[in-house]
């Protein structure tokens, strides 16, 4: 990197559009013990600073687990709300948001259970995005693969994973 240039300028000079992660990790929902993503405080200011420094997209990841009674309604709604808030603040700051829902593969759930959970999660996310008037043409969705858990007795085949994810 040339003196006086920052990383975003260096990347841009090489024909790459720079982006960054704006979430600040995970915390636990008291009622359910499930994870939620933190980083909403001063989010617009951080997004605007990122834009001013040359970044043009940002990612926010919500983590979900499939287990007995999980993902819960509370975790689904709270994470969907946080993702929509992130998307709104990014778009207001001029940054393209990448909204990521991620079901971890830990566990012994079936591909059908994963498909059902993914459907519930994505429906909640898009409902919240619509409520916040997010411009979907300026927003990217990064979703999980629909698969069985790592510990399941009969793992899903590649073909089944592809079809369920599509």
mmCIF file of C-alpha atoms in Angstrom:
data_model
loop_
_atom_site.group_PDB
_atom_site.id
_atom_site.type_symbol
_atom_site.label_atom_id
_atom_site.label_comp_id
_atom_site.label_asym_id
_atom_site.label_seq_id
_atom_site.Cartn_x
_atom_site.Cartn_y
_atom_site.Cartn_z
ATOM 1 C CA UNK A 1 0.000 0.000 0.000
ATOM 2 C CA UNK A 2 1.321 3.411 -0.965
ATOM 3 C CA UNK A 3 1.908 5.908 1.826
ATOM 4 C CA UNK A 4 -1.206 7.990 2.364
ATOM 5 C CA UNK A 5 -3.532 5.336 0.928
ATOM 6 C CA UNK A 6 -5.876 3.186 2.965
ATOM 7 C CA UNK A 7 -6.804 -0.424 2.305
ATOM 8 C CA UNK A 8 -10.049 0.457 0.513
ATOM 9 C CA UNK A 9 -8.182 2.786 -1.872
ATOM 10 C CA UNK A 10 -5.578 0.116 -2.549
ATOM 11 C CA UNK A 11 -8.252 -2.479 -3.297
ATOM 12 C CA UNK A 12 -10.244 -0.069 -5.455
ATOM 13 C CA UNK A 13 -7.102 0.852 -7.404
ATOM 14 C CA UNK A 14 -6.866 -2.847 -8.310
ATOM 15 C CA UNK A 15 -10.430 -2.985 -9.674
ATOM 16 C CA UNK A 16 -12.015 -4.588 -6.612
ATOM 17 C CA UNK A 17 -15.033 -3.188 -4.782
ATOM 18 C CA UNK A 18 -14.217 -3.248 -1.051
ATOM 19 C CA UNK A 19 -16.618 -4.298 1.665
ATOM 20 C CA UNK A 20 -16.547 -5.138 5.344
ATOM 21 C CA UNK A 21 -18.421 -6.845 8.156
ATOM 22 C CA UNK A 22 -20.381 -4.433 10.353
ATOM 23 C CA UNK A 23 -21.823 -6.824 12.905
ATOM 24 C CA UNK A 24 -19.886 -7.157 16.139
ATOM 25 C CA UNK A 25 -20.356 -10.805 16.971
ATOM 26 C CA UNK A 26 -22.906 -12.749 18.953
ATOM 27 C CA UNK A 27 -24.635 -12.558 22.299
ATOM 28 C CA UNK A 28 -27.214 -14.832 23.902
ATOM 29 C CA UNK A 29 -30.950 -14.248 24.091
ATOM 30 C CA UNK A 30 -31.755 -14.535 27.794
ATOM 31 C CA UNK A 31 -35.143 -16.245 27.332
ATOM 32 C CA UNK A 32 -33.937 -18.993 24.949
ATOM 33 C CA UNK A 33 -30.154 -19.229 25.151
ATOM 34 C CA UNK A 34 -29.976 -18.812 21.351
ATOM 35 C CA UNK A 35 -27.597 -16.412 19.619
ATOM 36 C CA UNK A 36 -28.384 -12.977 18.274
ATOM 37 C CA UNK A 37 -26.058 -10.609 16.492
ATOM 38 C CA UNK A 38 -24.859 -7.424 18.168
ATOM 39 C CA UNK A 39 -23.594 -4.177 16.723
ATOM 40 C CA UNK A 40 -26.673 -2.006 16.272
ATOM 41 C CA UNK A 41 -25.357 0.818 18.417
ATOM 42 C CA UNK A 42 -23.972 3.619 16.228
ATOM 43 C CA UNK A 43 -24.523 1.389 13.171
ATOM 44 C CA UNK A 44 -25.367 4.261 10.829
ATOM 45 C CA UNK A 45 -22.286 6.196 11.929
ATOM 46 C CA UNK A 46 -20.048 3.148 11.379
ATOM 47 C CA UNK A 47 -21.653 2.493 7.985
ATOM 48 C CA UNK A 48 -21.254 6.141 6.949
ATOM 49 C CA UNK A 49 -17.617 6.133 8.072
ATOM 50 C CA UNK A 50 -17.061 2.953 6.069
ATOM 51 C CA UNK A 51 -18.623 4.611 3.018
ATOM 52 C CA UNK A 52 -16.481 7.719 3.481
ATOM 53 C CA UNK A 53 -13.443 5.418 3.634
ATOM 54 C CA UNK A 54 -14.343 3.827 0.291
ATOM 55 C CA UNK A 55 -16.236 0.699 1.327
ATOM 56 C CA UNK A 56 -19.355 -0.009 -0.750
ATOM 57 C CA UNK A 57 -20.918 -3.120 0.800
ATOM 58 C CA UNK A 58 -21.204 -4.635 4.248
ATOM 59 C CA UNK A 59 -22.298 -7.947 5.740
ATOM 60 C CA UNK A 60 -24.300 -8.805 8.856
ATOM 61 C CA UNK A 61 -24.649 -12.443 9.905
ATOM 62 C CA UNK A 62 -27.424 -13.979 11.983
ATOM 63 C CA UNK A 63 -26.676 -17.459 13.339
ATOM 64 C CA UNK A 64 -29.372 -20.078 13.926
ATOM 65 C CA UNK A 65 -29.362 -23.567 15.426
ATOM 66 C CA UNK A 66 -31.759 -26.419 14.791
ATOM 67 C CA UNK A 67 -32.567 -28.329 17.978
ATOM 68 C CA UNK A 68 -35.599 -28.998 20.156
ATOM 69 C CA UNK A 69 -37.761 -25.852 19.912
ATOM 70 C CA UNK A 70 -35.037 -24.072 17.911
ATOM 71 C CA UNK A 71 -34.863 -21.821 16.135
ATOM 72 C CA UNK A 72 -37.463 -20.276 18.390
ATOM 73 C CA UNK A 73 -39.956 -17.631 17.369
ATOM 74 C CA UNK A 74 -38.120 -15.167 19.619
ATOM 75 C CA UNK A 75 -34.710 -15.824 18.015
ATOM 76 C CA UNK A 76 -36.138 -15.765 14.503
ATOM 77 C CA UNK A 77 -37.974 -12.477 15.015
ATOM 78 C CA UNK A 78 -35.141 -10.772 16.901
ATOM 79 C CA UNK A 79 -32.507 -11.703 14.333
ATOM 80 C CA UNK A 80 -34.799 -10.786 11.417
ATOM 81 C CA UNK A 81 -35.416 -7.401 13.026
ATOM 82 C CA UNK A 82 -31.684 -6.838 13.488
ATOM 83 C CA UNK A 83 -30.953 -7.828 9.883
ATOM 84 C CA UNK A 84 -33.615 -5.429 8.588
ATOM 85 C CA UNK A 85 -32.281 -2.624 10.784
ATOM 86 C CA UNK A 86 -28.785 -3.302 9.449
ATOM 87 C CA UNK A 87 -30.045 -3.206 5.853
ATOM 88 C CA UNK A 88 -31.852 0.092 6.429
ATOM 89 C CA UNK A 89 -28.894 1.784 8.092
ATOM 90 C CA UNK A 90 -26.558 0.593 5.326
ATOM 91 C CA UNK A 91 -28.825 1.823 2.554
ATOM 92 C CA UNK A 92 -29.197 5.191 4.283
ATOM 93 C CA UNK A 93 -25.382 5.391 4.416
ATOM 94 C CA UNK A 94 -25.031 4.462 0.724
ATOM 95 C CA UNK A 95 -23.715 0.946 1.333
ATOM 96 C CA UNK A 96 -25.152 -2.249 -0.176
ATOM 97 C CA UNK A 97 -26.169 -4.565 2.685
ATOM 98 C CA UNK A 98 -25.485 -8.295 2.573
ATOM 99 C CA UNK A 99 -28.085 -9.911 4.824
ATOM 100 C CA UNK A 100 -26.899 -13.358 5.954
ATOM 101 C CA UNK A 101 -28.959 -16.029 7.670
ATOM 102 C CA UNK A 102 -26.825 -18.994 8.660
ATOM 103 C CA UNK A 103 -28.142 -22.267 10.053
ATOM 104 C CA UNK A 104 -25.225 -24.097 11.593
ATOM 105 C CA UNK A 105 -24.790 -27.719 10.553
ATOM 106 C CA UNK A 106 -24.153 -28.895 14.112
ATOM 107 C CA UNK A 107 -26.810 -31.354 15.201
ATOM 108 C CA UNK A 108 -28.761 -34.360 14.042
ATOM 109 C CA UNK A 109 -31.610 -32.724 12.163
ATOM 110 C CA UNK A 110 -32.986 -33.853 8.800
ATOM 111 C CA UNK A 111 -32.872 -31.946 5.544
ATOM 112 C CA UNK A 112 -36.646 -31.503 5.858
ATOM 113 C CA UNK A 113 -36.231 -29.867 9.273
ATOM 114 C CA UNK A 114 -33.587 -27.565 7.831
ATOM 115 C CA UNK A 115 -35.839 -26.666 4.883
ATOM 116 C CA UNK A 116 -38.706 -25.816 7.233
ATOM 117 C CA UNK A 117 -36.458 -23.708 9.496
ATOM 118 C CA UNK A 118 -34.906 -21.934 6.508
ATOM 119 C CA UNK A 119 -38.368 -21.130 5.166
ATOM 120 C CA UNK A 120 -39.513 -19.681 8.519
ATOM 121 C CA UNK A 121 -36.325 -17.633 8.872
ATOM 122 C CA UNK A 122 -36.376 -16.236 5.326
ATOM 123 C CA UNK A 123 -40.081 -15.375 5.553
ATOM 124 C CA UNK A 124 -39.421 -13.457 8.788
ATOM 125 C CA UNK A 125 -36.434 -11.650 7.273
ATOM 126 C CA UNK A 126 -38.307 -10.585 4.141
ATOM 127 C CA UNK A 127 -41.299 -9.462 6.214
ATOM 128 C CA UNK A 128 -39.014 -7.223 8.288
ATOM 129 C CA UNK A 129 -37.185 -5.960 5.173
ATOM 130 C CA UNK A 130 -40.550 -5.031 3.644
ATOM 131 C CA UNK A 131 -41.677 -3.291 6.850
ATOM 132 C CA UNK A 132 -38.508 -1.173 6.731
ATOM 133 C CA UNK A 133 -39.030 -0.370 3.003
ATOM 134 C CA UNK A 134 -35.681 -1.879 2.041
ATOM 135 C CA UNK A 135 -34.847 -1.518 -1.644
ATOM 136 C CA UNK A 136 -34.377 -5.201 -2.472
ATOM 137 C CA UNK A 137 -32.654 -4.331 -5.762
ATOM 138 C CA UNK A 138 -29.890 -2.817 -3.614
ATOM 139 C CA UNK A 139 -29.656 -5.632 -1.062
ATOM 140 C CA UNK A 140 -28.039 -9.080 -1.238
ATOM 141 C CA UNK A 141 -29.210 -12.201 0.583
ATOM 142 C CA UNK A 142 -26.640 -14.758 1.642
ATOM 143 C CA UNK A 143 -28.455 -17.807 2.949
ATOM 144 C CA UNK A 144 -27.465 -21.188 4.311
ATOM 145 C CA UNK A 145 -27.402 -24.409 2.333
ATOM 146 C CA UNK A 146 -30.424 -26.565 3.123
ATOM 147 C CA UNK A 147 -28.826 -29.747 4.398
ATOM 148 C CA UNK A 148 -29.030 -32.271 7.181
ATOM 149 C CA UNK A 149 -27.059 -31.818 10.373
ATOM 150 C CA UNK A 150 -23.546 -33.273 10.633
ATOM 151 C CA UNK A 151 -24.605 -35.835 13.240
ATOM 152 C CA UNK A 152 -27.654 -37.233 11.434
ATOM 153 C CA UNK A 153 -27.663 -40.983 10.747
ATOM 154 C CA UNK A 154 -28.677 -40.647 7.078
ATOM 155 C CA UNK A 155 -26.968 -37.537 5.652
ATOM 156 C CA UNK A 156 -28.637 -35.795 2.735
ATOM 157 C CA UNK A 157 -27.187 -36.441 -0.713
ATOM 158 C CA UNK A 158 -25.610 -33.679 -2.782
ATOM 159 C CA UNK A 159 -28.548 -33.804 -5.180
ATOM 160 C CA UNK A 160 -31.050 -33.466 -2.335
ATOM 161 C CA UNK A 161 -29.084 -30.550 -0.850
ATOM 162 C CA UNK A 162 -28.965 -28.793 -4.212
ATOM 163 C CA UNK A 163 -32.676 -29.242 -4.841
ATOM 164 C CA UNK A 164 -33.721 -28.210 -1.321
ATOM 165 C CA UNK A 165 -31.471 -25.148 -1.359
ATOM 166 C CA UNK A 166 -32.670 -24.037 -4.795
#
